[in-house]
PDB file of C-alpha atoms in Angstrom:
ATOM      1  CA  MET K   1    -164.374  64.738  81.096  1.00 73.00           C
ATOM      2  CA  ALA K   2    -164.927  67.417  78.497  1.00 92.00           C
ATOM      3  CA  TRP K   3    -164.396  66.872  74.767  1.00 95.00           C
ATOM      4  CA  TYR K   4    -163.979  69.714  72.275  1.00 96.00           C
ATOM      5  CA  PRO K   5    -166.597  69.319  69.506  1.00 95.00           C
ATOM      6  CA  GLY K   6    -164.191  70.665  66.888  1.00 95.00           C
ATOM      7  CA  ALA K   7    -161.670  67.838  67.415  1.00 96.00           C
ATOM      8  CA  THR K   8    -161.527  64.202  66.373  1.00 96.00           C
ATOM      9  CA  ARG K   9    -161.668  62.080  69.515  1.00 96.00           C
ATOM     10  CA  MET K  10    -158.652  59.735  69.793  1.00 95.00           C
ATOM     11  CA  GLU K  11    -158.841  58.667  73.404  1.00 95.00           C
ATOM     12  CA  LEU K  12    -155.627  57.481  75.042  1.00 94.00           C
ATOM     13  CA  GLN K  13    -155.973  54.514  77.358  1.00 93.00           C
ATOM     14  CA  PRO K  14    -155.300  53.815  80.165  1.00 93.00           C
ATOM     15  CA  GLU K  15    -154.355  57.471  80.729  1.00 91.00           C
ATOM     16  CA  SER K  16    -157.808  58.850  80.002  1.00 92.00           C
ATOM     17  CA  ASP K  17    -159.400  56.779  82.764  1.00 92.00           C
ATOM     18  CA  ALA K  18    -156.465  56.355  85.139  1.00 94.00           C
ATOM     19  CA  GLN K  19    -155.099  59.896  85.512  1.00 95.00           C
ATOM     20  CA  ALA K  20    -156.384  62.345  88.085  1.00 95.00           C
ATOM     21  CA  ALA K  21    -159.079  64.921  87.444  1.00 96.00           C
ATOM     22  CA  ILE K  22    -158.153  68.598  87.123  1.00 96.00           C
ATOM     23  CA  ARG K  23    -159.981  71.893  87.139  1.00 97.00           C
ATOM     24  CA  PRO K  24    -158.613  73.588  84.001  1.00 97.00           C
ATOM     25  CA  THR K  25    -157.360  77.124  84.609  1.00 97.00           C
ATOM     26  CA  GLN K  26    -154.700  77.507  81.897  1.00 97.00           C
ATOM     27  CA  PHE K  27    -154.164  76.768  78.199  1.00 98.00           C
ATOM     28  CA  ILE K  28    -150.526  76.145  77.196  1.00 96.00           C
ATOM     29  CA  VAL K  29    -149.430  75.838  73.556  1.00 97.00           C
ATOM     30  CA  HIS K  30    -146.479  73.748  72.315  1.00 95.00           C
ATOM     31  CA  SER K  31    -144.649  72.836  69.121  1.00 94.00           C
ATOM     32  CA  VAL K  32    -144.126  69.095  68.674  1.00 93.00           C
ATOM     33  CA  VAL K  33    -140.811  69.669  66.792  1.00 91.00           C
ATOM     34  CA  ALA K  34    -141.884  67.346  63.968  1.00 92.00           C
ATOM     35  CA  PRO K  35    -144.157  67.741  60.902  1.00 93.00           C
ATOM     36  CA  TRP K  36    -146.717  65.352  62.382  1.00 92.00           C
ATOM     37  CA  ASP K  37    -150.477  65.347  61.951  1.00 93.00           C
ATOM     38  CA  GLU K  38    -152.872  64.624  64.816  1.00 94.00           C
ATOM     39  CA  LYS K  39    -152.828  60.871  64.107  1.00 94.00           C
ATOM     40  CA  ARG K  40    -149.040  60.653  64.252  1.00 93.00           C
ATOM     41  CA  ILE K  41    -148.973  62.669  67.483  1.00 94.00           C
ATOM     42  CA  TYR K  42    -151.527  60.264  68.952  1.00 94.00           C
ATOM     43  CA  ALA K  43    -149.397  57.271  67.947  1.00 93.00           C
ATOM     44  CA  TYR K  44    -146.346  58.858  69.582  1.00 92.00           C
ATOM     45  CA  TRP K  45    -148.181  59.437  72.870  1.00 93.00           C
ATOM     46  CA  ARG K  46    -149.599  55.913  72.730  1.00 91.00           C
ATOM     47  CA  ASP K  47    -146.468  53.960  71.780  1.00 91.00           C
ATOM     48  CA  SER K  48    -143.313  55.942  72.529  1.00 89.00           C
ATOM     49  CA  THR K  49    -143.612  57.856  75.801  1.00 88.00           C
ATOM     50  CA  ASN K  50    -145.543  58.106  79.049  1.00 87.00           C
ATOM     51  CA  LEU K  51    -146.198  61.802  78.406  1.00 90.00           C
ATOM     52  CA  GLU K  52    -149.127  63.266  76.502  1.00 94.00           C
ATOM     53  CA  SER K  53    -150.989  66.464  75.640  1.00 96.00           C
ATOM     54  CA  HIS K  54    -154.739  66.985  75.512  1.00 96.00           C
ATOM     55  CA  PHE K  55    -154.708  67.993  71.822  1.00 97.00           C
ATOM     56  CA  GLY K  56    -152.630  67.634  68.653  1.00 97.00           C
ATOM     57  CA  LEU K  57    -152.862  70.081  65.727  1.00 97.00           C
ATOM     58  CA  ASP K  58    -151.692  69.540  62.137  1.00 96.00           C
ATOM     59  CA  TYR K  59    -150.571  72.213  59.654  1.00 95.00           C
ATOM     60  CA  ASP K  60    -153.936  72.051  57.870  1.00 95.00           C
ATOM     61  CA  GLY K  61    -155.910  72.830  61.034  1.00 95.00           C
ATOM     62  CA  SER K  62    -157.105  69.282  61.685  1.00 96.00           C
ATOM     63  CA  ILE K  63    -157.097  68.599  65.412  1.00 97.00           C
ATOM     64  CA  GLY K  64    -157.269  65.496  67.584  1.00 97.00           C
ATOM     65  CA  GLN K  65    -158.123  65.234  71.264  1.00 97.00           C
ATOM     66  CA  TYR K  66    -156.533  62.465  73.324  1.00 97.00           C
ATOM     67  CA  ILE K  67    -157.691  63.157  76.885  1.00 96.00           C
ATOM     68  CA  GLY K  68    -160.682  65.080  78.211  1.00 97.00           C
ATOM     69  CA  THR K  69    -159.843  68.572  79.359  1.00 97.00           C
ATOM     70  CA  GLU K  70    -160.881  67.784  82.925  1.00 97.00           C
ATOM     71  CA  THR K  71    -158.282  65.010  83.193  1.00 96.00           C
ATOM     72  CA  ARG K  72    -154.564  65.561  83.791  1.00 96.00           C
ATOM     73  CA  ALA K  73    -152.180  65.414  80.807  1.00 95.00           C
ATOM     74  CA  ASP K  74    -148.435  65.391  81.391  1.00 93.00           C
ATOM     75  CA  ALA K  75    -146.930  67.819  78.877  1.00 90.00           C
ATOM     76  CA  ASN K  76    -146.508  70.792  81.224  1.00 91.00           C
ATOM     77  CA  ALA K  77    -144.444  69.613  84.223  1.00 91.00           C
ATOM     78  CA  GLY K  78    -145.567  71.630  87.231  1.00 93.00           C
ATOM     79  CA  ALA K  79    -148.687  72.878  85.471  1.00 95.00           C
ATOM     80  CA  ASN K  80    -150.102  69.392  84.809  1.00 94.00           C
ATOM     81  CA  ARG K  81    -151.922  69.261  88.145  1.00 95.00           C
ATOM     82  CA  ARG K  82    -151.319  71.361  91.223  1.00 95.00           C
ATOM     83  CA  PRO K  83    -152.043  70.415  94.850  1.00 95.00           C
ATOM     84  CA  ASP K  84    -155.274  72.416  94.714  1.00 95.00           C
ATOM     85  CA  GLY K  85    -156.508  70.334  91.767  1.00 96.00           C
ATOM     86  CA  THR K  86    -156.053  73.020  89.115  1.00 97.00           C
ATOM     87  CA  GLY K  87    -154.137  72.246  85.953  1.00 96.00           C
ATOM     88  CA  ALA K  88    -153.353  73.221  82.383  1.00 97.00           C
ATOM     89  CA  VAL K  89    -154.845  72.123  79.086  1.00 97.00           C
ATOM     90  CA  SER K  90    -152.104  71.518  76.513  1.00 97.00           C
ATOM     91  CA  ILE K  91    -151.833  71.313  72.733  1.00 97.00           C
ATOM     92  CA  GLU K  92    -148.939  70.090  70.561  1.00 97.00           C
ATOM     93  CA  THR K  93    -148.780  71.711  67.124  1.00 97.00           C
ATOM     94  CA  ALA K  94    -147.013  70.402  64.016  1.00 96.00           C
ATOM     95  CA  SER K  95    -143.743  72.202  63.283  1.00 94.00           C
ATOM     96  CA  ASN K  96    -140.450  71.678  61.524  1.00 92.00           C
ATOM     97  CA  THR K  97    -137.754  69.663  63.286  1.00 90.00           C
ATOM     98  CA  SER K  98    -136.147  72.733  64.830  1.00 88.00           C
ATOM     99  CA  ALA K  99    -139.382  74.491  65.867  1.00 90.00           C
ATOM    100  CA  THR K 100    -138.390  77.612  63.952  1.00 92.00           C
ATOM    101  CA  ASP K 101    -141.360  77.912  61.589  1.00 94.00           C
ATOM    102  CA  ALA K 102    -144.481  79.986  62.084  1.00 95.00           C
ATOM    103  CA  TRP K 103    -147.978  78.587  62.524  1.00 96.00           C
ATOM    104  CA  THR K 104    -150.019  78.406  59.335  1.00 96.00           C
ATOM    105  CA  SER K 105    -153.211  80.439  59.058  1.00 95.00           C
ATOM    106  CA  GLU K 106    -155.165  77.182  59.497  1.00 96.00           C
ATOM    107  CA  GLN K 107    -153.365  76.429  62.750  1.00 96.00           C
ATOM    108  CA  ILE K 108    -153.943  79.952  64.012  1.00 96.00           C
ATOM    109  CA  GLU K 109    -157.664  79.750  63.275  1.00 96.00           C
ATOM    110  CA  GLN K 110    -157.998  76.464  65.134  1.00 97.00           C
ATOM    111  CA  LEU K 111    -156.016  77.770  68.130  1.00 97.00           C
ATOM    112  CA  VAL K 112    -158.358  80.759  68.300  1.00 97.00           C
ATOM    113  CA  ARG K 113    -161.474  78.554  68.122  1.00 97.00           C
ATOM    114  CA  LEU K 114    -160.160  76.176  70.767  1.00 97.00           C
ATOM    115  CA  GLY K 115    -159.119  79.058  73.004  1.00 97.00           C
ATOM    116  CA  VAL K 116    -162.611  80.538  72.834  1.00 97.00           C
ATOM    117  CA  TRP K 117    -164.165  77.153  73.652  1.00 97.00           C
ATOM    118  CA  LEU K 118    -161.857  76.693  76.658  1.00 97.00           C
ATOM    119  CA  HIS K 119    -162.762  80.160  77.900  1.00 97.00           C
ATOM    120  CA  GLU K 120    -166.472  79.449  77.573  1.00 96.00           C
ATOM    121  CA  ARG K 121    -166.369  75.839  78.808  1.00 97.00           C
ATOM    122  CA  HIS K 122    -163.905  76.206  81.695  1.00 97.00           C
ATOM    123  CA  ASP K 123    -163.957  79.951  82.368  1.00 97.00           C
ATOM    124  CA  ILE K 124    -160.231  80.328  81.642  1.00 97.00           C
ATOM    125  CA  PRO K 125    -159.750  84.098  81.920  1.00 97.00           C
ATOM    126  CA  LEU K 126    -158.910  86.159  78.853  1.00 96.00           C
ATOM    127  CA  ARG K 127    -155.388  87.145  79.856  1.00 96.00           C
ATOM    128  CA  ILE K 128    -151.842  85.927  79.325  1.00 97.00           C
ATOM    129  CA  CYS K 129    -150.632  84.099  82.428  1.00 97.00           C
ATOM    130  CA  ARG K 130    -148.773  86.445  84.789  1.00 95.00           C
ATOM    131  CA  SER K 131    -147.052  83.652  86.711  1.00 95.00           C
ATOM    132  CA  HIS K 132    -146.655  79.887  86.410  1.00 95.00           C
ATOM    133  CA  SER K 133    -149.821  79.313  88.470  1.00 95.00           C
ATOM    134  CA  ASP K 134    -151.860  82.300  87.283  1.00 96.00           C
ATOM    135  CA  PRO K 135    -154.998  81.336  85.301  1.00 97.00           C
ATOM    136  CA  GLY K 136    -154.944  82.317  81.651  1.00 97.00           C
ATOM    137  CA  PHE K 137    -153.257  81.545  78.322  1.00 98.00           C
ATOM    138  CA  GLY K 138    -149.574  80.857  77.744  1.00 97.00           C
ATOM    139  CA  TYR K 139    -146.846  79.058  75.829  1.00 96.00           C
ATOM    140  CA  HIS K 140    -144.505  76.292  77.012  1.00 94.00           C
ATOM    141  CA  SER K 141    -141.277  78.282  77.508  1.00 93.00           C
ATOM    142  CA  GLN K 142    -143.045  81.125  79.298  1.00 93.00           C
ATOM    143  CA  PHE K 143    -142.261  79.813  82.792  1.00 93.00           C
ATOM    144  CA  ARG K 144    -139.507  77.500  84.021  1.00 91.00           C
ATOM    145  CA  GLU K 145    -142.043  75.586  86.142  1.00 93.00           C
ATOM    146  CA  TRP K 146    -143.789  74.385  82.971  1.00 94.00           C
ATOM    147  CA  SER K 147    -140.728  72.444  81.742  1.00 88.00           C
ATOM    148  CA  THR K 148    -138.504  70.218  83.862  1.00 79.00           C
ATOM    149  CA  SER K 149    -135.386  70.781  81.740  1.00 76.00           C
ATOM    150  CA  GLY K 150    -136.071  74.164  80.147  1.00 78.00           C
ATOM    151  CA  THR K 151    -137.298  74.662  76.610  1.00 84.00           C
ATOM    152  CA  ALA K 152    -137.589  77.181  73.767  1.00 89.00           C
ATOM    153  CA  CYS K 153    -140.973  75.704  72.740  1.00 93.00           C
ATOM    154  CA  PRO K 154    -142.934  76.726  70.720  1.00 94.00           C
ATOM    155  CA  GLY K 155    -140.152  78.797  69.102  1.00 94.00           C
ATOM    156  CA  LYS K 156    -139.586  82.526  68.631  1.00 93.00           C
ATOM    157  CA  ALA K 157    -141.784  82.899  65.548  1.00 95.00           C
ATOM    158  CA  ARG K 158    -144.747  81.240  67.242  1.00 95.00           C
ATOM    159  CA  ILE K 159    -144.286  83.102  70.514  1.00 95.00           C
ATOM    160  CA  ARG K 160    -144.556  86.330  68.519  1.00 95.00           C
ATOM    161  CA  GLN K 161    -147.671  85.009  66.764  1.00 96.00           C
ATOM    162  CA  PHE K 162    -149.148  83.960  70.099  1.00 96.00           C
ATOM    163  CA  ARG K 163    -148.779  87.458  71.529  1.00 95.00           C
ATOM    164  CA  GLU K 164    -149.659  89.411  68.391  1.00 95.00           C
ATOM    165  CA  VAL K 165    -152.239  87.232  66.618  1.00 95.00           C
ATOM    166  CA  VAL K 166    -153.464  84.150  68.493  1.00 96.00           C
ATOM    167  CA  PHE K 167    -154.235  85.541  71.929  1.00 96.00           C
ATOM    168  CA  PRO K 168    -155.709  88.832  70.613  1.00 96.00           C
ATOM    169  CA  GLY K 169    -157.804  86.707  68.244  1.00 96.00           C
ATOM    170  CA  ILE K 170    -159.139  84.623  71.142  1.00 96.00           C
ATOM    171  CA  VAL K 171    -160.073  87.752  73.084  1.00 96.00           C
ATOM    172  CA  ALA K 172    -161.746  89.414  70.107  1.00 95.00           C
ATOM    173  CA  ARG K 173    -163.679  86.274  69.141  1.00 95.00           C
ATOM    174  CA  ALA K 174    -164.771  85.593  72.730  1.00 94.00           C
ATOM    175  CA  LYS K 175    -166.014  89.152  73.149  1.00 93.00           C
ATOM    176  CA  GLY K 176    -167.833  89.055  69.823  1.00 89.00           C
ATOM    177  CA  THR K 177    -165.803  91.800  68.206  1.00 72.00           C
ATOM    178  CA  ASN K 178    -164.788  91.578  64.591  1.00 54.00           C
ATOM    179  CA  THR K 179    -161.352  90.088  63.967  1.00 50.00           C
ATOM    180  CA  PRO K 180    -159.845  89.626  60.503  1.00 50.00           C
ATOM    181  CA  ALA K 181    -158.679  86.219  59.365  1.00 47.00           C
ATOM    182  CA  PRO K 182    -154.960  85.779  60.072  1.00 51.00           C
ATOM    183  CA  ALA K 183    -152.652  86.231  57.126  1.00 49.00           C
ATOM    184  CA  PRO K 184    -151.066  83.062  55.714  1.00 44.00           C
ATOM    185  CA  THR K 185    -147.656  82.338  57.205  1.00 47.00           C
ATOM    186  CA  ALA K 186    -146.320  80.217  54.360  1.00 45.00           C
ATOM    187  CA  PRO K 187    -146.222  81.129  50.660  1.00 38.00           C
ATOM    188  CA  LYS K 188    -148.806  79.531  48.423  1.00 39.00           C
ATOM    189  CA  GLU K 189    -148.182  78.565  44.838  1.00 39.00           C
ATOM    190  CA  THR K 190    -150.832  78.976  42.166  1.00 39.00           C
ATOM    191  CA  GLY K 191    -153.053  75.913  42.113  1.00 49.00           C
ATOM    192  CA  MET K 192    -151.521  74.437  45.283  1.00 46.00           C
ATOM    193  CA  LYS K 193    -153.006  74.193  48.762  1.00 51.00           C
ATOM    194  CA  LEU K 194    -150.954  73.996  51.928  1.00 50.00           C
ATOM    195  CA  THR K 195    -152.478  70.575  52.589  1.00 53.00           C
ATOM    196  CA  ASP K 196    -151.422  69.149  49.218  1.00 56.00           C
ATOM    197  CA  GLN K 197    -148.813  66.393  49.264  1.00 56.00           C
ATOM    198  CA  VAL K 198    -145.637  67.239  47.359  1.00 51.00           C
ATOM    199  CA  PRO K 199    -143.714  64.240  45.920  1.00 56.00           C
ATOM    200  CA  LEU K 200    -140.027  64.154  46.727  1.00 50.00           C
ATOM    201  CA  PRO K 201    -137.459  63.127  44.072  1.00 47.00           C
ATOM    202  CA  ASP K 202    -136.297  59.545  43.644  1.00 45.00           C
ATOM    203  CA  TRP K 203    -132.866  60.195  45.134  1.00 39.00           C
ATOM    204  CA  VAL K 204    -134.314  60.800  48.613  1.00 44.00           C
ATOM    205  CA  PRO K 205    -132.809  57.984  50.761  1.00 45.00           C
ATOM    206  CA  GLU K 206    -135.082  55.105  51.653  1.00 46.00           C
ATOM    207  CA  THR K 207    -133.599  55.250  55.144  1.00 44.00           C
ATOM    208  CA  TRP K 208    -135.289  58.537  56.027  1.00 44.00           C
ATOM    209  CA  PRO K 209    -137.046  57.807  59.338  1.00 45.00           C
ATOM    210  CA  GLU K 210    -140.764  57.230  59.369  1.00 45.00           C
ATOM    211  CA  ASP K 211    -141.195  59.674  62.253  1.00 43.00           C
ATOM    212  CA  LYS K 212    -140.376  62.491  59.834  1.00 44.00           C
ATOM    213  CA  GLY K 213    -143.502  61.573  57.911  1.00 48.00           C
ATOM    214  CA  LEU K 214    -141.460  61.028  54.747  1.00 49.00           C
ATOM    215  CA  SER K 215    -141.463  57.252  54.311  1.00 48.00           C
ATOM    216  CA  ASP K 216    -143.942  57.571  51.432  1.00 53.00           C
ATOM    217  CA  LYS K 217    -141.702  60.149  49.748  1.00 51.00           C
ATOM    218  CA  LYS K 218    -144.342  62.835  50.105  1.00 57.00           C
ATOM    219  CA  ILE K 219    -144.509  65.844  52.363  1.00 53.00           C
ATOM    220  CA  ALA K 220    -147.188  68.451  53.029  1.00 54.00           C
ATOM    221  CA  ALA K 221    -146.760  71.565  50.915  1.00 49.00           C
ATOM    222  CA  SER K 222    -146.969  73.681  54.073  1.00 49.00           C
ATOM    223  CA  VAL K 223    -143.883  71.887  55.383  1.00 49.00           C
ATOM    224  CA  ALA K 224    -142.016  72.029  52.088  1.00 46.00           C
ATOM    225  CA  LEU K 225    -142.809  75.713  51.554  1.00 45.00           C
ATOM    226  CA  GLY K 226    -142.747  77.144  55.032  1.00 46.00           C
ATOM    227  CA  SER K 227    -140.932  74.877  57.461  1.00 41.00           C
ATOM    228  CA  GLY K 228    -137.259  75.210  56.602  1.00 41.00           C
ATOM    229  CA  TYR K 229    -137.003  72.175  54.352  1.00 41.00           C
ATOM    230  CA  GLY K 230    -134.519  73.863  52.051  1.00 45.00           C
ATOM    231  CA  HIS K 231    -133.425  70.569  50.586  1.00 46.00           C
ATOM    232  CA  VAL K 232    -136.971  69.965  49.373  1.00 45.00           C
ATOM    233  CA  ARG K 233    -137.121  73.336  47.687  1.00 47.00           C
ATOM    234  CA  ARG K 234    -133.727  72.736  46.083  1.00 52.00           C
ATOM    235  CA  ALA K 235    -134.842  69.310  44.906  1.00 56.00           C
ATOM    236  CA  ARG K 236    -137.864  70.817  43.205  1.00 57.00           C
ATOM    237  CA  GLU K 237    -135.694  73.463  41.532  1.00 60.00           C
ATOM    238  CA  ASN K 238    -133.262  70.780  40.338  1.00 63.00           C
ATOM    239  CA  THR K 239    -136.138  68.689  39.031  1.00 68.00           C
ATOM    240  CA  GLU K 240    -137.532  71.639  37.089  1.00 68.00           C
ATOM    241  CA  GLU K 241    -134.091  72.297  35.577  1.00 70.00           C
ATOM    242  CA  LEU K 242    -133.776  68.639  34.553  1.00 73.00           C
ATOM    243  CA  LEU K 243    -137.198  68.782  32.931  1.00 73.00           C
ATOM    244  CA  ARG K 244    -136.140  71.828  30.937  1.00 75.00           C
ATOM    245  CA  GLN K 245    -133.022  69.978  29.774  1.00 75.00           C
ATOM    246  CA  VAL K 246    -135.080  66.923  28.816  1.00 74.00           C
ATOM    247  CA  GLU K 247    -137.431  69.095  26.784  1.00 76.00           C
ATOM    248  CA  ALA K 248    -134.475  70.675  24.980  1.00 75.00           C
ATOM    249  CA  LEU K 249    -133.096  67.214  24.174  1.00 78.00           C
ATOM    250  CA  ARG K 250    -136.502  66.136  22.865  1.00 77.00           C
ATOM    251  CA  THR K 251    -136.487  69.139  20.519  1.00 75.00           C
ATOM    252  CA  GLU K 252    -133.005  68.291  19.261  1.00 78.00           C
ATOM    253  CA  VAL K 253    -133.966  64.625  18.703  1.00 74.00           C
ATOM    254  CA  ALA K 254    -137.049  65.694  16.745  1.00 75.00           C
ATOM    255  CA  GLN K 255    -134.933  67.973  14.583  1.00 75.00           C
ATOM    256  CA  LEU K 256    -132.398  65.195  13.934  1.00 78.00           C
ATOM    257  CA  ARG K 257    -135.194  62.743  13.087  1.00 76.00           C
ATOM    258  CA  ALA K 258    -136.664  65.240  10.613  1.00 73.00           C
ATOM    259  CA  ALA K 259    -133.259  65.791   9.017  1.00 73.00           C
ATOM    260  CA  VAL K 260    -132.626  62.041   8.667  1.00 74.00           C
ATOM    261  CA  THR K 261    -136.079  61.486   7.171  1.00 73.00           C
ATOM    262  CA  LYS K 262    -135.563  64.304   4.697  1.00 69.00           C
ATOM    263  CA  GLY K 263    -132.125  62.952   3.665  1.00 67.00           C
ATOM    264  CA  ALA K 264    -133.509  59.464   3.129  1.00 61.00           C
TER     265      ALA K 264
END
């Protein structure tokens, strides 16, 4: 088994020991269709399904590895393991619940680093896969054979990033040529990082499911700002308006208190 040194090892058992060996020839990227970090993705693979990916990637670039890259993982249907023993390495990446958001710059950087490592460690060729069995780099919806029921994963925005930013970045980094850091894909506010936790207002229902990562009434700023959570943005705007109204009322109360004191 091979373990990526840039990832936190979160080994799935019994899958890690029980599943067949593969010779990795492809790297396939996915969106998990949830704003989950690598720990939550691990818990989902462990407790809720008999499927799994090799890696999980959060918005902030933190990455977990669940199975060694020379062991089969079951996220890619016909690409998991072929009769000749070849197979694909897979990664699930945090996204919004409709898989319509773009990867953050931190996610892009980690995908590039991992892609370079896979090329160097397993000799995966620096090309986009030309068929479902062709060695190289690809994304989940690229070939019907990689999904039993069809899929749009990882979403149009990320497919464009894969072709225009991620894969060219892997090639440039692997060949030692200079490549600029990818531009941020979500707006940043002054004094706020994409990894900061944004508190949600008190009216958010307690019944929001835990698998949305919102049970603590906080959400990553990258999700709130860049992942289609319009209700979060509206809540923040409403909160700011209420604060302005409260401040105006405080001013009026102070003026009334001063007038009463003066009259007394």
